[in-house]
């Protein structure tokens, strides 16, 4: 038995060895069955690389242009850009521009105040004014309507070709107001005197656009005059008094606690009116204000429980968040106002002591259908005798039983009482509190200049009528309050309204010389709250084939676009108006967010004096820090600018053609020619930039003859694979040559105004230029243009390369050249190269035609340019070959970046702040957008991937002198268990405690420098249409109250 056992053990050991050997051999067979020979792939890559570079270099003329710049190398001076000096100079230019705008507004203020001083109110005044809605309207008999006389409107290019009247203003009156109300008619009458100043301002500064006066009575006088159109319901919702510029100019920053009665008596329509009243109050709060909302019955209910006991900044996101929570309020129980008042006073006091908030005005807004008491003891405890917290009371409903108590509370605390019976009454009654808060500023006669952050007001007619390719126009507004100067009304502090003018962000960009900032450099400005005034990233983003943008674009914090600055070092320094430098590695998305450029930026920043803004300049390390000056004669340069293929960046300011009307029709090229020949001595031009344009024109001129000779040689390009050659220089000069007729171009939009990313813009160089600059000198970058549609339907390939002056990293990139060719032509070259082999008998061991392998050509961001399945062109490689892409990431051949963090809740498709409230999910989250970049040092890689029951092999080989890689993948081993890798954005949701922390967290901000919260001469008896107090306070409090009202 033991012998048998030993025999069995021996046999078992032998069997185990045999089985292991067999199994190993089997694995080797499976694993090596599709081993792809690296040498063959290397041959294919080399053959294709040589062929395609030869075509790109030949048709672009890159070597000729490089040679021409080299010839001038000894005659140019290379300078390192001094970032601090540059940002200070730009800030000074902006300061002067802003000052001109504010002086125009100041002249309007003086004219308005003088006109009102001379005017005597006439309740019976009849005056036919130009009503913006009724102008040029006729009745059925052909007669002009009342207030609708003939008003000449002519399209004007300075106002986006909208029909306007540059001699007169016209007047818009909100739909819910009577056109011929005596207060409006009198206001319109005395404000007619502004017409002369509007015209005079425009003559002095022809770059001005819309100027206006928003009256405290509700009408809006706008210059130039324009026709307003009601919406489909015949309504114009616009009311100038709830616009950000009006509120900022009229009042000082404020901390506000809104108390909403949700007791049982508030059921039904009353609660609906109360919610609308809260919403309208929120409309009047701006980024310098802080607030919270408490609903009360026998208990307190914070509308956002997370923010118990504190206030938050009234930015758009926070206001919309609270609006959503208002819908959850319902009425029940008994109203215990004393508890709510105690909470509100304590909260305001404690918040004030933290040093956060406005540290200026404070107010409690009480929205209720009645109060059974006057709560004198509470006011005596917290608010008297100083009355630093104003009480505004809103009586909801038609009953007036408790009106006296609410009036008394408002009047005893320097506030205002109003009764709201219907939804139509809400807006007008809410506005009353603004006039009360403006009193101290009016009595002080302080005409503070205010500037808004960048915003879009899509309710204005000029915004609705604009057919701009970016949609609506981003702007900032400079505004100043207009006061009554009549001595007899001084203590009442009567605000007449606010005057303002808009400054498009594009106007700011004109003061920034893009040519001095380098290829990736840019300038940006932020407000005292850290919100962006201008930044190249403040533009539409792309998702699922659609543009998505921030609603109104207001309240976009710098930290959202410079998101790599995790500790807000740059943001906080700029908010605090410091001057200095900061550096960090950044990942900038380009090409509709599909690609990423990784670079190191140096940021320089300083404040813009006379404004709440700070300016920053970002310069990329390396070539972005250097500038060079060439020198040629004016005659040489002018001769070479005459070529028909030359164009200049339309959005760059070579010459200021806005200053004089006769120059506005000129292109920048025409302006330069007339300036240099002395035909237009009034033109103001950038001499330094023009000198460099002349130099680039001379150096690049020979390429035109080179391209022409190629086009004329019929044997060349016989299959018309190459369609366009182009070049661009650092000065915004472009040259284009077509090798086919314009009607034969595959991509008709390329290099046209419709193709924004591929032309010189005010804030960026063309995409093909930016990407070429980051390639190794002498190599080409190839790409397929992405469609904004879900399916990529591109049929062309773009190739470009950078031209450097010197052979080191400190050399400025002076130009970029490239070609666009048919995709089918490009792919045919690839398939031809992939059929080559090194065997003497011409029989190839492996070919891309084999079923056993798949061949791809991908770029450095992982997008497919060539695949055997044509439909995969333009797809991300990870979606098609997830297992291989995963392995490449693991091996370090590709890197994955997550870019652009945004609050999901802030994005939706509508742009307007109309009466109806948009329903949206306001759940805070970060959105991460993945992007992929190849590792430059990896030239070739082989790999095996362990799949379910086989090994999948692949080879990746760099294409020489390019950003491309050939990938050959085993097609017989399927790795279905490894999911595809996509570029879909990832939303990171937060739990309740994290959401709460995000809501509570407040970034550093700088308060406005002026505060007019109180004035000892203020007449507090103007508090809601009652001259005295009709409620009867306890007798013991009378001496105290007499003391209060004497203050």
Coordinates of C-alpha atoms in Angstrom, one line a residue, residues 162-536:
X162 CA -29.9 99.1 -34.4
X163 CA -32.4 101.8 -35.6
X164 CA -31.8 104.7 -33.2
X165 CA -32.2 108.5 -33.0
X166 CA -28.9 110.1 -32.0
X167 CA -30.5 113.5 -31.6
X168 CA -33.1 112.6 -29.0
X169 CA -33.8 110.3 -26.1
X170 CA -37.2 108.6 -25.5
X171 CA -39.0 107.4 -22.4
X172 CA -40.0 103.9 -21.3
X173 CA -42.7 103.6 -18.6
X174 CA -43.3 100.2 -16.9
X175 CA -46.5 98.4 -18.0
X176 CA -48.0 98.6 -14.5
X177 CA -47.7 102.4 -14.4
X178 CA -49.9 105.1 -15.9
X179 CA -48.2 106.9 -18.8
X180 CA -49.8 110.2 -17.9
X181 CA -49.5 110.1 -14.1
X182 CA -48.7 113.7 -13.0
X183 CA -45.5 112.5 -11.2
X184 CA -44.3 110.9 -14.4
X185 CA -45.3 113.7 -16.7
X186 CA -43.5 116.3 -14.5
X187 CA -40.4 114.1 -14.3
X188 CA -40.3 113.5 -18.0
X189 CA -40.8 117.3 -18.6
X190 CA -37.9 118.5 -16.4
X191 CA -35.6 115.6 -17.5
X192 CA -36.0 116.7 -21.2
X193 CA -33.0 119.0 -20.5
X194 CA -30.8 115.9 -20.4
X195 CA -31.1 115.5 -24.2
X196 CA -28.6 118.3 -24.8
X197 CA -26.1 116.7 -22.4
X198 CA -26.6 113.2 -23.9
X199 CA -25.7 114.6 -27.3
X200 CA -22.8 116.7 -26.0
X201 CA -21.4 113.7 -24.1
X202 CA -21.5 111.6 -27.3
X203 CA -19.7 114.3 -29.2
X204 CA -17.0 114.6 -26.5
X205 CA -16.5 110.8 -26.3
X206 CA -17.7 109.0 -29.4
X207 CA -16.9 105.6 -27.8
X208 CA -19.9 106.1 -25.4
X209 CA -22.9 103.9 -26.0
X210 CA -26.2 103.9 -24.1
X211 CA -26.7 106.8 -21.6
X212 CA -29.8 106.9 -19.4
X213 CA -31.7 108.4 -16.5
X214 CA -33.7 106.0 -14.3
X215 CA -36.2 108.0 -12.3
X216 CA -37.3 107.2 -8.8
X217 CA -40.8 107.5 -10.1
X218 CA -40.2 104.5 -12.4
X219 CA -39.7 106.0 -15.9
X220 CA -36.5 105.3 -17.8
X221 CA -35.1 107.9 -20.2
X222 CA -32.7 106.4 -22.7
X223 CA -30.3 107.9 -25.3
X224 CA -30.1 107.3 -28.2
X225 CA -33.9 106.9 -28.5
X226 CA -34.9 103.4 -29.5
X227 CA -38.2 101.6 -30.0
X228 CA -39.3 99.2 -27.2
X229 CA -41.5 96.2 -28.0
X230 CA -43.8 94.5 -25.4
X231 CA -43.6 90.7 -25.0
X232 CA -46.2 88.3 -26.3
X233 CA -48.5 89.3 -23.4
X234 CA -48.2 93.0 -24.2
X235 CA -46.1 93.5 -21.1
X236 CA -42.7 95.2 -20.6
X237 CA -41.4 93.9 -17.3
X238 CA -38.4 96.2 -17.2
X239 CA -38.3 98.5 -14.2
X240 CA -35.1 100.5 -13.9
X241 CA -35.4 100.7 -10.1
X242 CA -34.6 97.0 -9.6
X243 CA -31.6 97.0 -11.8
X244 CA -28.3 96.4 -10.1
X245 CA -26.8 99.8 -11.2
X246 CA -29.7 101.7 -9.8
X247 CA -29.8 100.0 -6.4
X248 CA -26.0 100.2 -6.0
X249 CA -26.0 104.0 -6.8
X250 CA -29.1 104.8 -4.8
X251 CA -28.3 103.0 -1.5
X252 CA -25.4 102.0 0.7
X253 CA -24.6 98.4 1.5
X254 CA -27.0 96.7 3.9
X255 CA -27.6 93.7 6.1
X256 CA -31.2 92.6 5.9
X257 CA -33.3 90.1 7.9
X258 CA -36.6 89.3 6.2
X259 CA -39.4 88.0 8.6
X260 CA -42.3 86.2 6.9
X261 CA -45.5 85.5 8.8
X262 CA -46.6 81.9 8.1
X263 CA -49.4 81.7 10.7
X264 CA -52.8 80.2 9.8
X265 CA -54.3 83.5 8.8
X266 CA -51.7 83.8 5.9
X267 CA -53.2 80.9 4.0
X268 CA -54.0 81.1 0.3
X269 CA -53.5 84.3 -1.7
X270 CA -51.9 86.1 1.3
X271 CA -49.0 83.6 1.4
X272 CA -48.6 83.8 -2.4
X273 CA -48.3 87.7 -2.1
X274 CA -45.9 87.4 0.8
X275 CA -43.6 85.0 -1.2
X276 CA -43.7 87.4 -4.2
X277 CA -42.8 90.3 -1.8
X278 CA -39.8 88.4 -0.5
X279 CA -38.8 87.6 -4.0
X280 CA -39.0 91.3 -5.0
X281 CA -37.0 92.3 -2.0
X282 CA -34.3 89.8 -3.0
X283 CA -34.3 91.4 -6.5
X284 CA -33.2 94.7 -4.8
X285 CA -30.3 93.2 -3.0
X286 CA -26.8 93.2 -4.6
X287 CA -23.4 91.7 -4.1
X288 CA -22.5 94.2 -1.4
X289 CA -25.5 93.2 0.7
X290 CA -26.2 90.4 3.2
X291 CA -29.4 88.7 4.1
X292 CA -31.4 85.9 5.7
X293 CA -35.1 84.9 5.7
X294 CA -37.0 83.6 8.7
X295 CA -40.5 82.3 8.6
X296 CA -42.4 82.4 11.9
X297 CA -45.6 81.2 13.6
X298 CA -45.3 80.0 17.2
X299 CA -41.9 78.8 16.2
X300 CA -39.0 80.1 14.1
X301 CA -38.3 78.4 10.7
X302 CA -35.1 79.5 8.9
X303 CA -35.9 79.2 5.2
X304 CA -32.5 77.6 4.8
X305 CA -32.0 75.7 8.1
X306 CA -28.3 75.4 7.5
X307 CA -27.9 79.2 7.8
X308 CA -29.4 79.4 11.3
X309 CA -28.2 82.6 13.1
X310 CA -26.1 84.1 10.3
X311 CA -26.4 86.2 7.1
X312 CA -25.1 85.3 3.6
X313 CA -24.0 87.5 0.7
X314 CA -26.8 88.4 -1.7
X315 CA -25.1 87.1 -4.8
X316 CA -27.2 85.5 -7.5
X317 CA -26.6 81.9 -6.4
X318 CA -27.6 82.5 -2.8
X319 CA -30.7 84.5 -3.8
X320 CA -31.9 81.7 -6.1
X321 CA -31.2 79.1 -3.5
X322 CA -33.5 80.9 -1.0
X323 CA -36.2 81.4 -3.7
X324 CA -36.3 77.7 -4.2
X325 CA -36.9 77.2 -0.5
X326 CA -39.7 79.8 -0.4
X327 CA -41.9 77.3 -2.2
X328 CA -41.7 75.0 0.8
X329 CA -43.4 77.5 3.1
X330 CA -47.0 76.8 4.2
X331 CA -49.3 78.6 6.7
X332 CA -50.4 77.2 10.0
X333 CA -50.5 78.0 13.7
X334 CA -50.3 81.3 15.5
X335 CA -47.9 84.2 14.7
X336 CA -45.5 85.0 17.5
X337 CA -43.8 88.1 16.2
X338 CA -42.0 88.9 19.4
X339 CA -39.9 85.7 19.1
X340 CA -39.0 86.6 15.5
X341 CA -38.1 90.2 16.3
X342 CA -35.8 89.1 19.1
X343 CA -34.1 86.6 16.8
X344 CA -33.6 89.2 14.0
X345 CA -32.1 91.8 16.3
X346 CA -29.8 89.3 18.0
X347 CA -28.7 88.0 14.6
X348 CA -27.9 91.5 13.2
X349 CA -26.0 92.4 16.3
X350 CA -23.9 89.3 16.4
X351 CA -23.2 89.3 12.7
X352 CA -22.1 92.9 12.9
X353 CA -19.7 92.1 15.6
X354 CA -18.0 89.4 13.4
X355 CA -16.8 92.1 11.1
X356 CA -18.5 90.4 8.2
X357 CA -21.3 91.8 6.2
X358 CA -21.8 95.4 5.0
X359 CA -20.9 97.1 8.3
X360 CA -23.2 99.9 7.1
X361 CA -27.1 99.9 7.0
X362 CA -29.2 97.3 8.8
X363 CA -32.9 96.6 8.3
X364 CA -35.6 94.2 9.3
X365 CA -38.3 93.6 6.7
X366 CA -41.6 92.4 8.2
X367 CA -44.1 90.7 5.9
X368 CA -47.4 89.9 7.7
X369 CA -51.2 90.3 7.7
X370 CA -51.2 92.1 11.1
X371 CA -49.6 92.7 14.4
X372 CA -51.5 92.6 17.8
X373 CA -48.9 94.8 19.5
X374 CA -46.3 97.5 18.8
X375 CA -43.5 95.5 20.6
X376 CA -42.1 98.7 22.2
X377 CA -40.2 96.8 24.8
X378 CA -38.2 94.9 22.1
X379 CA -37.4 98.1 20.2
X380 CA -36.4 99.8 23.5
X381 CA -34.1 96.9 24.3
X382 CA -32.4 96.6 21.0
X383 CA -32.9 99.7 18.9
X384 CA -33.6 102.8 20.8
X385 CA -32.5 105.5 21.0
X386 CA -30.0 105.2 18.1
X387 CA -32.4 103.3 15.8
X388 CA -29.6 101.8 13.9
X389 CA -31.8 99.0 12.6
X390 CA -34.6 100.3 10.3
X391 CA -37.9 98.4 10.3
X392 CA -39.9 98.1 7.1
X393 CA -43.4 96.7 7.4
X394 CA -45.5 95.2 4.6
X395 CA -49.2 94.6 5.5
X396 CA -50.5 91.8 3.3
X397 CA -54.2 91.8 2.4
X398 CA -57.0 94.4 2.2
X399 CA -57.9 94.5 5.9
X400 CA -56.5 97.4 7.8
X401 CA -57.4 96.3 11.4
X402 CA -53.8 96.0 12.4
X403 CA -52.4 98.7 10.1
X404 CA -51.8 101.2 12.9
X405 CA -49.5 98.9 14.8
X406 CA -47.4 98.2 11.8
X407 CA -47.2 101.9 10.8
X408 CA -46.1 102.7 14.3
X409 CA -43.4 100.1 14.3
X410 CA -42.0 101.4 11.0
X411 CA -42.2 105.1 11.9
X412 CA -40.6 104.6 15.3
X413 CA -37.6 102.9 13.7
X414 CA -36.8 105.1 10.8
X415 CA -38.5 102.7 8.3
X416 CA -41.5 102.7 6.1
X417 CA -45.0 101.1 6.1
X418 CA -46.8 99.9 3.0
X419 CA -49.9 97.8 2.3
X420 CA -49.9 95.2 -0.4
X421 CA -53.4 94.0 -1.5
X422 CA -52.7 92.3 -4.8
X423 CA -49.8 90.7 -6.7
X424 CA -49.8 93.7 -9.0
X425 CA -49.0 96.0 -6.0
X426 CA -45.9 94.1 -4.9
X427 CA -43.1 95.7 -7.0
X428 CA -44.1 99.3 -6.6
X429 CA -44.5 99.0 -2.8
X430 CA -41.2 97.1 -2.3
X431 CA -39.4 99.9 -4.1
X432 CA -40.4 102.4 -1.3
X433 CA -37.7 101.1 1.1
X434 CA -34.9 102.1 -1.3
X435 CA -35.9 105.7 -1.1
X436 CA -35.7 105.6 2.7
X437 CA -32.3 104.0 2.6
X438 CA -31.1 106.6 0.1
X439 CA -32.0 109.5 2.4
X440 CA -28.6 109.7 4.3
X441 CA -26.7 109.7 1.1
X442 CA -28.9 112.4 -0.4
X443 CA -28.6 114.6 2.7
X444 CA -24.9 114.2 2.6
X445 CA -25.0 115.1 -1.1
X446 CA -22.5 112.4 -1.8
X447 CA -22.4 111.5 -5.5
X448 CA -20.6 108.2 -5.2
X449 CA -19.6 106.7 -8.5
X450 CA -20.5 103.0 -8.7
X451 CA -19.4 100.4 -11.1
X452 CA -21.2 97.1 -11.6
X453 CA -19.5 93.7 -12.4
X454 CA -20.0 92.3 -15.8
X455 CA -23.6 91.4 -16.6
X456 CA -26.1 91.0 -19.4
X457 CA -29.5 92.7 -19.2
X458 CA -31.5 90.8 -21.7
X459 CA -34.7 92.8 -21.0
X460 CA -33.4 95.9 -22.7
X461 CA -34.5 96.3 -26.3
X462 CA -31.0 96.7 -27.6
X463 CA -30.1 93.3 -26.0
X464 CA -33.2 91.6 -27.4
X465 CA -32.6 92.9 -30.9
X466 CA -28.9 92.2 -31.1
X467 CA -28.0 89.4 -33.5
X468 CA -24.5 89.1 -32.2
X469 CA -22.9 85.8 -32.8
X470 CA -22.0 85.5 -29.2
X471 CA -25.6 86.3 -28.3
X472 CA -26.0 89.1 -25.8
X473 CA -23.4 91.7 -25.0
X474 CA -21.5 91.7 -21.7
X475 CA -21.2 95.1 -20.1
X476 CA -20.4 97.0 -17.0
X477 CA -22.3 100.1 -15.9
X478 CA -21.0 103.3 -14.3
X479 CA -23.8 105.1 -12.4
X480 CA -24.4 108.0 -10.0
X481 CA -27.4 109.1 -7.9
X482 CA -29.4 112.3 -8.7
X483 CA -30.6 114.3 -5.6
X484 CA -33.0 117.1 -4.9
X485 CA -31.1 120.2 -4.0
X486 CA -34.1 122.2 -2.8
X487 CA -33.4 123.4 0.8
X488 CA -36.9 123.0 2.0
X489 CA -36.8 119.2 1.2
X490 CA -33.2 118.6 2.4
X491 CA -34.1 116.7 5.5
X492 CA -36.4 114.4 3.5
X493 CA -33.5 113.3 1.4
X494 CA -35.4 113.1 -1.9
X495 CA -33.7 110.8 -4.5
X496 CA -34.7 111.8 -8.0
X497 CA -33.1 108.8 -9.7
X498 CA -29.9 107.4 -11.1
X499 CA -28.0 108.3 -14.3
X500 CA -25.7 105.8 -15.9
X501 CA -23.9 104.7 -19.0
X502 CA -22.9 101.2 -20.2
X503 CA -19.3 100.2 -21.0
X504 CA -19.1 97.0 -23.1
X505 CA -16.4 94.6 -22.0
X506 CA -15.1 94.7 -25.6
X507 CA -14.4 98.3 -25.0
X508 CA -12.1 97.4 -22.0
X509 CA -10.3 94.9 -24.1
X510 CA -9.4 97.6 -26.6
X511 CA -7.1 99.2 -24.0
X512 CA -5.1 95.9 -23.7
X513 CA -2.4 95.4 -26.4
X514 CA -2.7 91.7 -27.0
X515 CA 0.5 91.6 -29.0
X516 CA 2.5 92.4 -25.7
X517 CA 0.9 89.6 -23.8
X518 CA 2.2 86.8 -26.0
X519 CA 0.3 83.8 -27.4
X520 CA -1.2 82.5 -24.3
X521 CA -1.2 85.7 -22.2
X522 CA -4.2 87.6 -21.3
X523 CA -5.5 90.4 -19.1
X524 CA -8.4 90.2 -16.6
X525 CA -10.1 92.5 -14.1
X526 CA -12.2 91.8 -11.0
X527 CA -14.4 93.7 -8.6
X528 CA -14.1 94.3 -4.9
X529 CA -16.1 91.1 -4.4
X530 CA -13.7 89.0 -6.4
X531 CA -16.2 88.8 -9.3
X532 CA -15.0 89.0 -12.9
X533 CA -15.3 92.1 -14.9
X534 CA -13.4 90.7 -17.9
X535 CA -11.6 87.4 -18.4
X536 CA -11.1 85.3 -21.6

